[in-house]
Amino acid sequence: MIEKVFKFLSIFSVNLKMFEEKAFKHPSDSLVEEIMIKKRNIVSLKHMIKPSIHVLKMVELRLKKIFDDDLGVYFEDLEDKIQKAFWDIERLSESIESIEDSLKTLLSIRISHSMWVLTLLSTFLLPLTFITSFYGMNIKLPFADNSMLIHWILLVVWFFMFIFIYKLKKKV
């Protein structure tokens, strides 16, 4: 059983390195799902190994009473292997949590950038929507007879909006 655990842990370490590379090269939602599955597997393995440490100590104590100290070396070796497996599982658990945190941060940055673009788009379209709805009314409005003046006003407003956004982008 212990040898299978160590084999699984070595495979899992290789998979963890691949997840880390994927997280920084191509972060995606499906990768978060895969990491959560691996995280669940680590927790399951941890819950299987942790009680066996206690059980092994109890068996060792009981067998020492029966057979004196003949089996002590064997149980100490088993106890060391299980303890090492448990520490490896803890290390993998910490590693996958840090990869998950990094991936969530990268995805959050990408979402923030998307929100910034959408904010800029709405900043441009909101005044135009207001002006078109205002001048779409069937009543006599100021400057309705002189359409060139309206075009110049819109051009000036857009010019100042571009300058404002340029300065904002330069600060960021």
CSV table of C-alpha atoms in Angstrom, one decimal, residues 8 44 63 101 104 112 147 149 152 164-165:
chain,number,residue,atom,x,y,z
A,8,PHE,CA,0.8,8.1,-6.8
A,44,SER,CA,-8.9,12.1,0.2
A,63,LEU,CA,2.9,-6.2,19.5
A,101,ASP,CA,-4.4,31.2,-5.7
A,104,LYS,CA,-7.5,32.9,-9.4
A,112,SER,CA,-10.6,43.5,-14.4
A,147,SER,CA,-26.8,70.4,-37.8
A,149,LEU,CA,-23.0,73.0,-35.0
A,152,TRP,CA,-18.8,70.3,-34.0
A,164,PHE,CA,-9.1,62.3,-20.6
A,165,ILE,CA,-8.8,58.6,-21.3
